[in-house]
C-alpha cells in the first residue's frame, strides 16, 4: 500500500488541468480534458474530483488511478462489449476512436443506497417504490440489495448543471435514443455490470452500482466509452465486512468517492451553494481509498509516476515543448 509520505508529496503536484496545443479541439469536463482532431480523441484524466456535479479540488494521483483502472476494465470487458480504446500512451491518458457520444448515462444499481438527491435511497425515503421498472417493497433498509439490478438512466447535463433522471419512454419520445438503441444500450449495460460484479466478487469486493457512457463508432457499432468501473463512476464496498456492518446499522466500507460525498454531507453540504474546501487529510484519505480499489480490483501494486505531469504528457503524446506565450521570447 502506498505510503502517507508519498501521498503528502503528491499533494503539491496534482494535475489540475491541461493545455496541450497540437492535439486538436479541447473539451474540458469535470474531471477529463479531451482533445479531438475529428478522427481520434485523447482523453487526459486530471486529478480533479467532483461530487454533487461540482468540481471540489484535486486528489493526489487520482488521474493515474482512474486511467489505469479504466484501461484494465476496458481490456477485461472487450469481449463483453466493444470499446473505443486504441492505446494508453501515458499513465493519465488514453487514445480512442472518435465516436458520436449518445447523450445519456446508463446508471445500473444493485443496492438501495446513496446520499445525493437522485440516489436510490433518497428517492425510496421520499416514497418512491418504482425504480427502473422494479417495484420495491415497503420496509427495505439502506444498503440492501435489490432483487435484480435496475437501470435508471439520466440525460447528460452541461458542465456545472445536474443530470436529470429519465425513463426509457422519455428518452425515445424526445429523440435522444431510438427504441432499438435503448434496447441495445440496456443489454450492454446489464452485461457489463454482471461481468463487473462477478470479477469484483472474486476479488473480495461488491460492485454496488455504476454508470456507463456509450457512443456510435465510425463503423456504426455502439461501443462503451469514457470509463468503466472506476472509483469515480462506480461504488465499491468490501465484501468481507458488509454483513457485519449492515447488521450494526453502519455504512459499508467504501473504496470510491462516496467517502468524499459522505464527508461533504457531514459538513452540511448537499450540492447547493459553495462547497466546503477539502482538507489535506480528506484528500489523502480519498487518494488512499482510490489506490486500494485499484490494487484490489487489478491485483497489481499501484506505483505512481512522479514526473512533472505536463512535461510527461507532452512527451508521451508526441508533442514538442509548449508554445511561448504571446509576447514571450523563445530561446
PDB file of C-alpha atoms in Angstrom:
ATOM      1  CA  UNK A   1       0.000   0.000   0.000  1.00  0.00           C
ATOM      2  CA  UNK A   2       1.228   3.488  -0.823  1.00  0.00           C
ATOM      3  CA  UNK A   3       2.905   5.426   1.994  1.00  0.00           C
ATOM      4  CA  UNK A   4       1.479   8.549   3.599  1.00  0.00           C
ATOM      5  CA  UNK A   5       4.742  10.372   2.818  1.00  0.00           C
ATOM      6  CA  UNK A   6       4.286   9.711  -0.897  1.00  0.00           C
ATOM      7  CA  UNK A   7       0.679  10.855  -0.781  1.00  0.00           C
ATOM      8  CA  UNK A   8       1.741  14.038   1.003  1.00  0.00           C
ATOM      9  CA  UNK A   9       4.326  14.667  -1.718  1.00  0.00           C
ATOM     10  CA  UNK A  10       1.613  14.175  -4.297  1.00  0.00           C
ATOM     11  CA  UNK A  11      -0.496  16.967  -2.797  1.00  0.00           C
ATOM     12  CA  UNK A  12       1.866  19.563  -4.293  1.00  0.00           C
ATOM     13  CA  UNK A  13       1.968  18.162  -7.834  1.00  0.00           C
ATOM     14  CA  UNK A  14      -1.606  17.276  -8.744  1.00  0.00           C
ATOM     15  CA  UNK A  15      -2.719  17.598 -12.360  1.00  0.00           C
ATOM     16  CA  UNK A  16      -5.301  20.379 -12.204  1.00  0.00           C
ATOM     17  CA  UNK A  17      -5.828  20.887 -15.945  1.00  0.00           C
ATOM     18  CA  UNK A  18      -4.032  20.581 -19.267  1.00  0.00           C
ATOM     19  CA  UNK A  19      -3.491  22.823 -22.260  1.00  0.00           C
ATOM     20  CA  UNK A  20      -1.850  20.556 -24.830  1.00  0.00           C
ATOM     21  CA  UNK A  21      -1.659  22.523 -28.069  1.00  0.00           C
ATOM     22  CA  UNK A  22      -1.320  20.350 -31.141  1.00  0.00           C
ATOM     23  CA  UNK A  23      -3.792  17.634 -30.145  1.00  0.00           C
ATOM     24  CA  UNK A  24      -6.938  19.215 -31.553  1.00  0.00           C
ATOM     25  CA  UNK A  25     -10.008  20.828 -30.069  1.00  0.00           C
ATOM     26  CA  UNK A  26     -10.102  20.821 -26.266  1.00  0.00           C
ATOM     27  CA  UNK A  27     -13.251  19.906 -24.354  1.00  0.00           C
ATOM     28  CA  UNK A  28     -12.859  20.246 -20.590  1.00  0.00           C
ATOM     29  CA  UNK A  29     -15.197  18.172 -18.435  1.00  0.00           C
ATOM     30  CA  UNK A  30     -15.491  17.902 -14.677  1.00  0.00           C
ATOM     31  CA  UNK A  31     -12.552  15.511 -14.471  1.00  0.00           C
ATOM     32  CA  UNK A  32     -11.351  14.798 -18.021  1.00  0.00           C
ATOM     33  CA  UNK A  33      -9.729  17.036 -20.594  1.00  0.00           C
ATOM     34  CA  UNK A  34     -10.263  15.578 -24.058  1.00  0.00           C
ATOM     35  CA  UNK A  35      -8.724  16.582 -27.365  1.00  0.00           C
ATOM     36  CA  UNK A  36     -10.100  15.608 -30.767  1.00  0.00           C
ATOM     37  CA  UNK A  37      -8.967  16.041 -34.341  1.00  0.00           C
ATOM     38  CA  UNK A  38     -12.188  14.503 -35.664  1.00  0.00           C
ATOM     39  CA  UNK A  39     -10.725  11.024 -36.078  1.00  0.00           C
ATOM     40  CA  UNK A  40      -9.146  10.221 -32.726  1.00  0.00           C
ATOM     41  CA  UNK A  41      -9.685  11.560 -29.232  1.00  0.00           C
ATOM     42  CA  UNK A  42      -7.086  11.838 -26.474  1.00  0.00           C
ATOM     43  CA  UNK A  43      -8.667  11.661 -23.015  1.00  0.00           C
ATOM     44  CA  UNK A  44      -6.471  13.045 -20.236  1.00  0.00           C
ATOM     45  CA  UNK A  45      -7.703  12.235 -16.742  1.00  0.00           C
ATOM     46  CA  UNK A  46      -6.888  15.049 -14.341  1.00  0.00           C
ATOM     47  CA  UNK A  47      -6.671  14.807 -10.567  1.00  0.00           C
ATOM     48  CA  UNK A  48      -9.838  16.894 -10.181  1.00  0.00           C
ATOM     49  CA  UNK A  49     -12.614  15.400  -8.077  1.00  0.00           C
ATOM     50  CA  UNK A  50     -16.290  16.156  -8.488  1.00  0.00           C
ATOM     51  CA  UNK A  51     -19.329  15.376  -6.371  1.00  0.00           C
ATOM     52  CA  UNK A  52     -22.871  16.701  -6.459  1.00  0.00           C
ATOM     53  CA  UNK A  53     -21.983  17.821 -10.033  1.00  0.00           C
ATOM     54  CA  UNK A  54     -19.379  20.245  -8.655  1.00  0.00           C
ATOM     55  CA  UNK A  55     -15.591  20.249  -9.040  1.00  0.00           C
ATOM     56  CA  UNK A  56     -14.221  20.308  -5.486  1.00  0.00           C
ATOM     57  CA  UNK A  57     -10.434  20.288  -5.829  1.00  0.00           C
ATOM     58  CA  UNK A  58      -7.797  17.642  -6.524  1.00  0.00           C
ATOM     59  CA  UNK A  59      -6.773  14.254  -5.121  1.00  0.00           C
ATOM     60  CA  UNK A  60      -3.149  13.052  -5.418  1.00  0.00           C
ATOM     61  CA  UNK A  61      -2.589  10.528  -8.247  1.00  0.00           C
ATOM     62  CA  UNK A  62      -6.324  10.236  -8.889  1.00  0.00           C
ATOM     63  CA  UNK A  63      -5.983  10.684 -12.643  1.00  0.00           C
ATOM     64  CA  UNK A  64      -3.416   7.917 -12.904  1.00  0.00           C
ATOM     65  CA  UNK A  65      -5.590   5.587 -10.820  1.00  0.00           C
ATOM     66  CA  UNK A  66      -8.710   6.253 -12.894  1.00  0.00           C
ATOM     67  CA  UNK A  67      -6.964   5.955 -16.244  1.00  0.00           C
ATOM     68  CA  UNK A  68      -5.180   2.747 -15.328  1.00  0.00           C
ATOM     69  CA  UNK A  69      -8.202   1.056 -13.760  1.00  0.00           C
ATOM     70  CA  UNK A  70     -10.337   2.038 -16.773  1.00  0.00           C
ATOM     71  CA  UNK A  71      -7.684   0.556 -19.061  1.00  0.00           C
ATOM     72  CA  UNK A  72      -7.802  -2.646 -17.003  1.00  0.00           C
ATOM     73  CA  UNK A  73     -11.591  -2.890 -17.273  1.00  0.00           C
ATOM     74  CA  UNK A  74     -11.678  -1.994 -20.972  1.00  0.00           C
ATOM     75  CA  UNK A  75      -9.236  -4.846 -21.629  1.00  0.00           C
ATOM     76  CA  UNK A  76     -11.170  -7.296 -19.428  1.00  0.00           C
ATOM     77  CA  UNK A  77     -14.605  -6.496 -20.867  1.00  0.00           C
ATOM     78  CA  UNK A  78     -13.785  -6.035 -24.569  1.00  0.00           C
ATOM     79  CA  UNK A  79     -15.318  -9.442 -25.326  1.00  0.00           C
ATOM     80  CA  UNK A  80     -18.481  -8.457 -23.422  1.00  0.00           C
ATOM     81  CA  UNK A  81     -18.961  -5.060 -25.072  1.00  0.00           C
ATOM     82  CA  UNK A  82     -16.575  -3.431 -27.588  1.00  0.00           C
ATOM     83  CA  UNK A  83     -14.982  -0.144 -26.542  1.00  0.00           C
ATOM     84  CA  UNK A  84     -13.341   2.918 -28.050  1.00  0.00           C
ATOM     85  CA  UNK A  85      -9.753   2.393 -26.831  1.00  0.00           C
ATOM     86  CA  UNK A  86      -6.809   2.479 -29.261  1.00  0.00           C
ATOM     87  CA  UNK A  87      -3.947   2.575 -26.744  1.00  0.00           C
ATOM     88  CA  UNK A  88      -2.813   4.017 -23.416  1.00  0.00           C
ATOM     89  CA  UNK A  89       0.256   6.199 -24.104  1.00  0.00           C
ATOM     90  CA  UNK A  90       0.519   7.782 -20.641  1.00  0.00           C
ATOM     91  CA  UNK A  91      -0.467   6.843 -17.073  1.00  0.00           C
ATOM     92  CA  UNK A  92      -3.153   9.546 -17.207  1.00  0.00           C
ATOM     93  CA  UNK A  93      -4.132   9.475 -20.894  1.00  0.00           C
ATOM     94  CA  UNK A  94      -5.948   7.173 -23.319  1.00  0.00           C
ATOM     95  CA  UNK A  95      -6.132   7.434 -27.120  1.00  0.00           C
ATOM     96  CA  UNK A  96      -9.555   6.490 -28.509  1.00  0.00           C
ATOM     97  CA  UNK A  97     -11.502   6.243 -31.715  1.00  0.00           C
ATOM     98  CA  UNK A  98     -13.651   9.353 -32.123  1.00  0.00           C
ATOM     99  CA  UNK A  99     -17.297   8.402 -31.547  1.00  0.00           C
ATOM    100  CA  UNK A 100     -20.612  10.184 -31.606  1.00  0.00           C
ATOM    101  CA  UNK A 101     -21.416  10.074 -27.903  1.00  0.00           C
ATOM    102  CA  UNK A 102     -25.025   9.260 -27.045  1.00  0.00           C
ATOM    103  CA  UNK A 103     -26.266  11.923 -24.564  1.00  0.00           C
ATOM    104  CA  UNK A 104     -27.415   9.558 -21.843  1.00  0.00           C
ATOM    105  CA  UNK A 105     -25.763   7.898 -18.855  1.00  0.00           C
ATOM    106  CA  UNK A 106     -26.814   4.323 -18.237  1.00  0.00           C
ATOM    107  CA  UNK A 107     -26.886   4.032 -14.445  1.00  0.00           C
ATOM    108  CA  UNK A 108     -27.079   0.452 -13.147  1.00  0.00           C
ATOM    109  CA  UNK A 109     -27.899  -0.068  -9.475  1.00  0.00           C
ATOM    110  CA  UNK A 110     -27.571  -3.261  -7.481  1.00  0.00           C
ATOM    111  CA  UNK A 111     -28.258  -1.889  -3.985  1.00  0.00           C
ATOM    112  CA  UNK A 112     -30.552   0.607  -2.276  1.00  0.00           C
ATOM    113  CA  UNK A 113     -28.020   3.251  -1.267  1.00  0.00           C
ATOM    114  CA  UNK A 114     -26.632   6.744  -1.814  1.00  0.00           C
ATOM    115  CA  UNK A 115     -26.655  10.238  -0.304  1.00  0.00           C
ATOM    116  CA  UNK A 116     -27.358  12.547  -3.259  1.00  0.00           C
ATOM    117  CA  UNK A 117     -30.788  13.910  -4.185  1.00  0.00           C
ATOM    118  CA  UNK A 118     -31.016  11.461  -7.111  1.00  0.00           C
ATOM    119  CA  UNK A 119     -29.803   8.379  -5.221  1.00  0.00           C
ATOM    120  CA  UNK A 120     -31.996   5.318  -4.929  1.00  0.00           C
ATOM    121  CA  UNK A 121     -32.077   5.582  -1.129  1.00  0.00           C
ATOM    122  CA  UNK A 122     -33.112   9.259  -1.161  1.00  0.00           C
ATOM    123  CA  UNK A 123     -35.885   8.535  -3.640  1.00  0.00           C
ATOM    124  CA  UNK A 124     -37.029   5.500  -1.637  1.00  0.00           C
ATOM    125  CA  UNK A 125     -37.157   7.563   1.566  1.00  0.00           C
ATOM    126  CA  UNK A 126     -39.312  10.102  -0.282  1.00  0.00           C
ATOM    127  CA  UNK A 127     -41.874   7.393  -1.005  1.00  0.00           C
ATOM    128  CA  UNK A 128     -40.892   6.206  -4.486  1.00  0.00           C
ATOM    129  CA  UNK A 129     -41.435   2.498  -4.911  1.00  0.00           C
ATOM    130  CA  UNK A 130     -40.949   2.089  -8.662  1.00  0.00           C
ATOM    131  CA  UNK A 131     -37.289   2.206  -9.674  1.00  0.00           C
ATOM    132  CA  UNK A 132     -36.167   1.368 -13.182  1.00  0.00           C
ATOM    133  CA  UNK A 133     -39.223  -0.788 -13.768  1.00  0.00           C
ATOM    134  CA  UNK A 134     -38.733  -2.718 -10.500  1.00  0.00           C
ATOM    135  CA  UNK A 135     -41.485  -2.424  -7.861  1.00  0.00           C
ATOM    136  CA  UNK A 136     -39.772  -2.127  -4.487  1.00  0.00           C
ATOM    137  CA  UNK A 137     -41.458  -3.434  -1.343  1.00  0.00           C
ATOM    138  CA  UNK A 138     -42.001  -1.324   1.743  1.00  0.00           C
ATOM    139  CA  UNK A 139     -39.638  -1.857   4.642  1.00  0.00           C
ATOM    140  CA  UNK A 140     -36.356  -2.046   2.754  1.00  0.00           C
ATOM    141  CA  UNK A 141     -33.261  -0.835   4.594  1.00  0.00           C
ATOM    142  CA  UNK A 142     -30.421   1.292   3.350  1.00  0.00           C
ATOM    143  CA  UNK A 143     -27.650  -0.670   1.570  1.00  0.00           C
ATOM    144  CA  UNK A 144     -29.919  -3.682   0.973  1.00  0.00           C
ATOM    145  CA  UNK A 145     -29.580  -5.429  -2.418  1.00  0.00           C
ATOM    146  CA  UNK A 146     -32.348  -5.268  -4.992  1.00  0.00           C
ATOM    147  CA  UNK A 147     -33.971  -8.412  -6.300  1.00  0.00           C
ATOM    148  CA  UNK A 148     -32.168  -7.701  -9.574  1.00  0.00           C
ATOM    149  CA  UNK A 149     -30.003  -4.855 -10.936  1.00  0.00           C
ATOM    150  CA  UNK A 150     -32.057  -1.925 -12.192  1.00  0.00           C
ATOM    151  CA  UNK A 151     -31.398   0.653 -14.905  1.00  0.00           C
ATOM    152  CA  UNK A 152     -32.098   4.298 -14.042  1.00  0.00           C
ATOM    153  CA  UNK A 153     -30.822   6.360 -16.991  1.00  0.00           C
ATOM    154  CA  UNK A 154     -30.098  10.079 -16.843  1.00  0.00           C
ATOM    155  CA  UNK A 155     -29.654  12.687 -19.536  1.00  0.00           C
ATOM    156  CA  UNK A 156     -26.174  14.229 -19.573  1.00  0.00           C
ATOM    157  CA  UNK A 157     -26.145  17.784 -18.279  1.00  0.00           C
ATOM    158  CA  UNK A 158     -23.919  20.631 -19.353  1.00  0.00           C
ATOM    159  CA  UNK A 159     -20.866  21.329 -17.196  1.00  0.00           C
ATOM    160  CA  UNK A 160     -21.971  22.668 -13.814  1.00  0.00           C
ATOM    161  CA  UNK A 161     -25.591  21.541 -14.184  1.00  0.00           C
ATOM    162  CA  UNK A 162     -27.294  18.492 -12.692  1.00  0.00           C
ATOM    163  CA  UNK A 163     -28.030  15.333 -14.682  1.00  0.00           C
ATOM    164  CA  UNK A 164     -31.743  14.611 -14.990  1.00  0.00           C
ATOM    165  CA  UNK A 165     -33.500  11.283 -14.433  1.00  0.00           C
ATOM    166  CA  UNK A 166     -35.361   9.994 -17.468  1.00  0.00           C
ATOM    167  CA  UNK A 167     -37.412   6.922 -18.321  1.00  0.00           C
ATOM    168  CA  UNK A 168     -36.698   4.868 -21.448  1.00  0.00           C
ATOM    169  CA  UNK A 169     -40.005   6.093 -22.862  1.00  0.00           C
ATOM    170  CA  UNK A 170     -38.988   9.728 -22.327  1.00  0.00           C
ATOM    171  CA  UNK A 171     -35.601   9.164 -23.954  1.00  0.00           C
ATOM    172  CA  UNK A 172     -37.188   7.629 -27.033  1.00  0.00           C
ATOM    173  CA  UNK A 173     -40.031  10.156 -27.244  1.00  0.00           C
ATOM    174  CA  UNK A 174     -37.598  13.088 -27.066  1.00  0.00           C
ATOM    175  CA  UNK A 175     -35.409  11.646 -29.804  1.00  0.00           C
ATOM    176  CA  UNK A 176     -32.366  11.180 -27.565  1.00  0.00           C
ATOM    177  CA  UNK A 177     -32.362   7.464 -28.457  1.00  0.00           C
ATOM    178  CA  UNK A 178     -34.239   5.247 -30.847  1.00  0.00           C
ATOM    179  CA  UNK A 179     -36.122   2.307 -29.386  1.00  0.00           C
ATOM    180  CA  UNK A 180     -33.558  -0.073 -30.875  1.00  0.00           C
ATOM    181  CA  UNK A 181     -30.698   1.939 -29.395  1.00  0.00           C
ATOM    182  CA  UNK A 182     -32.302   1.836 -25.949  1.00  0.00           C
ATOM    183  CA  UNK A 183     -32.699  -1.938 -26.131  1.00  0.00           C
ATOM    184  CA  UNK A 184     -29.062  -2.345 -27.184  1.00  0.00           C
ATOM    185  CA  UNK A 185     -27.731   0.034 -24.535  1.00  0.00           C
ATOM    186  CA  UNK A 186     -29.777  -1.661 -21.818  1.00  0.00           C
ATOM    187  CA  UNK A 187     -28.492  -5.096 -22.790  1.00  0.00           C
ATOM    188  CA  UNK A 188     -24.885  -3.915 -22.977  1.00  0.00           C
ATOM    189  CA  UNK A 189     -25.067  -2.050 -19.657  1.00  0.00           C
ATOM    190  CA  UNK A 190     -26.513  -5.033 -17.796  1.00  0.00           C
ATOM    191  CA  UNK A 191     -23.956  -7.386 -19.377  1.00  0.00           C
ATOM    192  CA  UNK A 192     -21.087  -5.111 -18.329  1.00  0.00           C
ATOM    193  CA  UNK A 193     -22.481  -4.835 -14.802  1.00  0.00           C
ATOM    194  CA  UNK A 194     -22.822  -8.610 -14.468  1.00  0.00           C
ATOM    195  CA  UNK A 195     -19.229  -9.081 -15.634  1.00  0.00           C
ATOM    196  CA  UNK A 196     -18.056  -6.389 -13.221  1.00  0.00           C
ATOM    197  CA  UNK A 197     -19.922  -7.833 -10.253  1.00  0.00           C
ATOM    198  CA  UNK A 198     -18.538 -11.295 -10.958  1.00  0.00           C
ATOM    199  CA  UNK A 199     -14.940 -10.070 -11.140  1.00  0.00           C
ATOM    200  CA  UNK A 200     -15.345  -7.859  -8.063  1.00  0.00           C
ATOM    201  CA  UNK A 201     -16.807 -10.721  -6.026  1.00  0.00           C
ATOM    202  CA  UNK A 202     -13.780 -12.871  -6.844  1.00  0.00           C
ATOM    203  CA  UNK A 203     -11.580 -10.033  -5.538  1.00  0.00           C
ATOM    204  CA  UNK A 204     -13.468  -9.646  -2.235  1.00  0.00           C
ATOM    205  CA  UNK A 205     -15.470  -6.624  -3.362  1.00  0.00           C
ATOM    206  CA  UNK A 206     -19.061  -5.693  -4.127  1.00  0.00           C
ATOM    207  CA  UNK A 207     -19.683  -3.633  -7.255  1.00  0.00           C
ATOM    208  CA  UNK A 208     -22.682  -1.740  -5.899  1.00  0.00           C
ATOM    209  CA  UNK A 209     -23.671   0.499  -8.784  1.00  0.00           C
ATOM    210  CA  UNK A 210     -22.107   2.221 -11.765  1.00  0.00           C
ATOM    211  CA  UNK A 211     -22.746   4.339 -14.835  1.00  0.00           C
ATOM    212  CA  UNK A 212     -21.766   3.841 -18.453  1.00  0.00           C
ATOM    213  CA  UNK A 213     -21.494   6.090 -21.463  1.00  0.00           C
ATOM    214  CA  UNK A 214     -21.829   4.789 -24.995  1.00  0.00           C
ATOM    215  CA  UNK A 215     -21.001   6.153 -28.405  1.00  0.00           C
ATOM    216  CA  UNK A 216     -21.507   5.269 -32.048  1.00  0.00           C
ATOM    217  CA  UNK A 217     -18.178   4.346 -33.661  1.00  0.00           C
ATOM    218  CA  UNK A 218     -17.358   5.258 -37.299  1.00  0.00           C
ATOM    219  CA  UNK A 219     -18.339   1.728 -38.387  1.00  0.00           C
ATOM    220  CA  UNK A 220     -21.803   2.158 -36.820  1.00  0.00           C
ATOM    221  CA  UNK A 221     -21.245  -0.071 -33.806  1.00  0.00           C
ATOM    222  CA  UNK A 222     -22.327   1.083 -30.358  1.00  0.00           C
ATOM    223  CA  UNK A 223     -19.289   0.933 -28.055  1.00  0.00           C
ATOM    224  CA  UNK A 224     -18.704   1.740 -24.398  1.00  0.00           C
ATOM    225  CA  UNK A 225     -16.716   4.944 -23.934  1.00  0.00           C
ATOM    226  CA  UNK A 226     -15.245   7.291 -21.336  1.00  0.00           C
ATOM    227  CA  UNK A 227     -14.580   4.925 -18.386  1.00  0.00           C
ATOM    228  CA  UNK A 228     -15.641   1.564 -16.987  1.00  0.00           C
ATOM    229  CA  UNK A 229     -15.939   0.572 -13.320  1.00  0.00           C
ATOM    230  CA  UNK A 230     -13.592   3.230 -11.943  1.00  0.00           C
ATOM    231  CA  UNK A 231     -13.943   4.507  -8.365  1.00  0.00           C
ATOM    232  CA  UNK A 232     -15.415   7.697  -9.873  1.00  0.00           C
ATOM    233  CA  UNK A 233     -18.138   6.052 -11.938  1.00  0.00           C
ATOM    234  CA  UNK A 234     -18.789   3.128  -9.609  1.00  0.00           C
ATOM    235  CA  UNK A 235     -19.365   2.348  -5.963  1.00  0.00           C
ATOM    236  CA  UNK A 236     -17.288  -0.431  -4.367  1.00  0.00           C
ATOM    237  CA  UNK A 237     -17.782  -1.974  -0.933  1.00  0.00           C
ATOM    238  CA  UNK A 238     -15.609  -4.504   0.879  1.00  0.00           C
ATOM    239  CA  UNK A 239     -17.410  -7.852   0.830  1.00  0.00           C
ATOM    240  CA  UNK A 240     -15.820  -9.220   3.999  1.00  0.00           C
ATOM    241  CA  UNK A 241     -17.262  -6.612   6.368  1.00  0.00           C
ATOM    242  CA  UNK A 242     -20.537  -5.838   4.579  1.00  0.00           C
ATOM    243  CA  UNK A 243     -22.880  -8.163   6.518  1.00  0.00           C
ATOM    244  CA  UNK A 244     -21.448  -7.319   9.939  1.00  0.00           C
ATOM    245  CA  UNK A 245     -21.526  -3.569   9.380  1.00  0.00           C
ATOM    246  CA  UNK A 246     -25.065  -3.642   7.988  1.00  0.00           C
ATOM    247  CA  UNK A 247     -26.223  -5.691  10.963  1.00  0.00           C
ATOM    248  CA  UNK A 248     -24.869  -2.955  13.259  1.00  0.00           C
ATOM    249  CA  UNK A 249     -26.554  -0.245  11.198  1.00  0.00           C
ATOM    250  CA  UNK A 250     -23.209   1.084   9.966  1.00  0.00           C
ATOM    251  CA  UNK A 251     -22.269   2.146   6.463  1.00  0.00           C
ATOM    252  CA  UNK A 252     -20.308  -0.417   4.405  1.00  0.00           C
ATOM    253  CA  UNK A 253     -16.583   0.092   3.923  1.00  0.00           C
ATOM    254  CA  UNK A 254     -16.327   2.048   0.700  1.00  0.00           C
ATOM    255  CA  UNK A 255     -13.455   2.389  -1.793  1.00  0.00           C
ATOM    256  CA  UNK A 256     -14.643   5.187  -4.036  1.00  0.00           C
ATOM    257  CA  UNK A 257     -15.567   8.847  -3.935  1.00  0.00           C
ATOM    258  CA  UNK A 258     -18.559   8.077  -1.706  1.00  0.00           C
ATOM    259  CA  UNK A 259     -16.115   8.797   1.128  1.00  0.00           C
ATOM    260  CA  UNK A 260     -15.878  12.402  -0.112  1.00  0.00           C
ATOM    261  CA  UNK A 261     -19.655  12.674  -0.601  1.00  0.00           C
ATOM    262  CA  UNK A 262     -20.255  11.479   2.979  1.00  0.00           C
ATOM    263  CA  UNK A 263     -17.683  13.956   4.302  1.00  0.00           C
ATOM    264  CA  UNK A 264     -19.420  16.801   2.464  1.00  0.00           C
ATOM    265  CA  UNK A 265     -22.818  15.771   3.837  1.00  0.00           C
ATOM    266  CA  UNK A 266     -21.321  15.661   7.331  1.00  0.00           C
ATOM    267  CA  UNK A 267     -20.293  19.303   6.799  1.00  0.00           C
ATOM    268  CA  UNK A 268     -23.899  20.123   5.902  1.00  0.00           C
ATOM    269  CA  UNK A 269     -23.327  20.327   2.136  1.00  0.00           C
ATOM    270  CA  UNK A 270     -25.710  18.561  -0.261  1.00  0.00           C
ATOM    271  CA  UNK A 271     -24.928  20.250  -3.580  1.00  0.00           C
ATOM    272  CA  UNK A 272     -26.258  23.787  -3.237  1.00  0.00           C
ATOM    273  CA  UNK A 273     -24.082  26.853  -2.846  1.00  0.00           C
ATOM    274  CA  UNK A 274     -20.295  26.932  -2.354  1.00  0.00           C
ATOM    275  CA  UNK A 275     -18.817  23.600  -1.299  1.00  0.00           C
ATOM    276  CA  UNK A 276     -16.502  23.407   1.716  1.00  0.00           C
ATOM    277  CA  UNK A 277     -12.813  23.107   0.858  1.00  0.00           C
ATOM    278  CA  UNK A 278     -11.366  19.607   1.116  1.00  0.00           C
ATOM    279  CA  UNK A 279      -8.736  19.397   3.835  1.00  0.00           C
ATOM    280  CA  UNK A 280      -5.399  17.743   3.062  1.00  0.00           C
ATOM    281  CA  UNK A 281      -6.351  14.894   5.397  1.00  0.00           C
ATOM    282  CA  UNK A 282      -9.514  14.246   3.381  1.00  0.00           C
ATOM    283  CA  UNK A 283      -7.590  14.454   0.093  1.00  0.00           C
ATOM    284  CA  UNK A 284      -5.009  11.954   1.339  1.00  0.00           C
ATOM    285  CA  UNK A 285      -7.620   9.533   2.680  1.00  0.00           C
ATOM    286  CA  UNK A 286      -9.570   9.740  -0.593  1.00  0.00           C
ATOM    287  CA  UNK A 287      -6.372   9.002  -2.532  1.00  0.00           C
ATOM    288  CA  UNK A 288      -5.634   6.030  -0.301  1.00  0.00           C
ATOM    289  CA  UNK A 289      -9.092   4.573  -0.983  1.00  0.00           C
ATOM    290  CA  UNK A 290      -8.818   5.098  -4.743  1.00  0.00           C
ATOM    291  CA  UNK A 291      -5.449   3.356  -4.755  1.00  0.00           C
ATOM    292  CA  UNK A 292      -6.711   0.477  -2.595  1.00  0.00           C
ATOM    293  CA  UNK A 293      -9.586  -0.010  -5.036  1.00  0.00           C
ATOM    294  CA  UNK A 294      -7.113  -0.156  -7.921  1.00  0.00           C
ATOM    295  CA  UNK A 295      -4.923  -2.716  -6.179  1.00  0.00           C
ATOM    296  CA  UNK A 296      -7.820  -4.929  -5.081  1.00  0.00           C
ATOM    297  CA  UNK A 297      -9.516  -4.891  -8.474  1.00  0.00           C
ATOM    298  CA  UNK A 298      -6.416  -5.404 -10.619  1.00  0.00           C
ATOM    299  CA  UNK A 299      -4.244  -7.438  -8.272  1.00  0.00           C
ATOM    300  CA  UNK A 300      -1.377  -5.055  -9.124  1.00  0.00           C
ATOM    301  CA  UNK A 301       0.618  -2.707  -6.911  1.00  0.00           C
ATOM    302  CA  UNK A 302      -0.021   0.941  -7.712  1.00  0.00           C
ATOM    303  CA  UNK A 303       3.277   2.711  -8.383  1.00  0.00           C
ATOM    304  CA  UNK A 304       2.638   6.358  -9.249  1.00  0.00           C
ATOM    305  CA  UNK A 305       4.608   8.181 -11.917  1.00  0.00           C
ATOM    306  CA  UNK A 306       6.190  11.104 -10.046  1.00  0.00           C
ATOM    307  CA  UNK A 307       7.413  13.027 -13.086  1.00  0.00           C
ATOM    308  CA  UNK A 308       6.000  16.522 -13.568  1.00  0.00           C
ATOM    309  CA  UNK A 309       2.732  15.688 -15.362  1.00  0.00           C
ATOM    310  CA  UNK A 310       2.611  18.386 -18.054  1.00  0.00           C
ATOM    311  CA  UNK A 311       6.085  17.578 -19.398  1.00  0.00           C
ATOM    312  CA  UNK A 312       5.443  13.823 -19.186  1.00  0.00           C
ATOM    313  CA  UNK A 313       2.155  14.112 -21.079  1.00  0.00           C
ATOM    314  CA  UNK A 314       3.704  16.221 -23.853  1.00  0.00           C
ATOM    315  CA  UNK A 315       6.494  13.686 -24.339  1.00  0.00           C
ATOM    316  CA  UNK A 316       4.287  10.602 -24.202  1.00  0.00           C
ATOM    317  CA  UNK A 317       1.756  12.137 -26.588  1.00  0.00           C
ATOM    318  CA  UNK A 318       4.426  13.067 -29.114  1.00  0.00           C
ATOM    319  CA  UNK A 319       4.276  16.833 -28.610  1.00  0.00           C
ATOM    320  CA  UNK A 320       7.140  19.295 -28.576  1.00  0.00           C
ATOM    321  CA  UNK A 321       7.728  21.918 -25.890  1.00  0.00           C
ATOM    322  CA  UNK A 322       4.803  24.260 -25.248  1.00  0.00           C
ATOM    323  CA  UNK A 323       4.468  27.306 -27.479  1.00  0.00           C
ATOM    324  CA  UNK A 324       5.741  30.551 -25.907  1.00  0.00           C
ATOM    325  CA  UNK A 325       3.008  32.854 -24.682  1.00  0.00           C
ATOM    326  CA  UNK A 326       2.303  35.849 -26.916  1.00  0.00           C
ATOM    327  CA  UNK A 327       4.997  38.483 -26.424  1.00  0.00           C
ATOM    328  CA  UNK A 328       7.353  35.948 -24.775  1.00  0.00           C
ATOM    329  CA  UNK A 329      10.708  35.419 -26.477  1.00  0.00           C
ATOM    330  CA  UNK A 330      11.619  31.868 -27.359  1.00  0.00           C
ATOM    331  CA  UNK A 331      15.141  30.626 -26.754  1.00  0.00           C
TER     332      UNK A 331
END
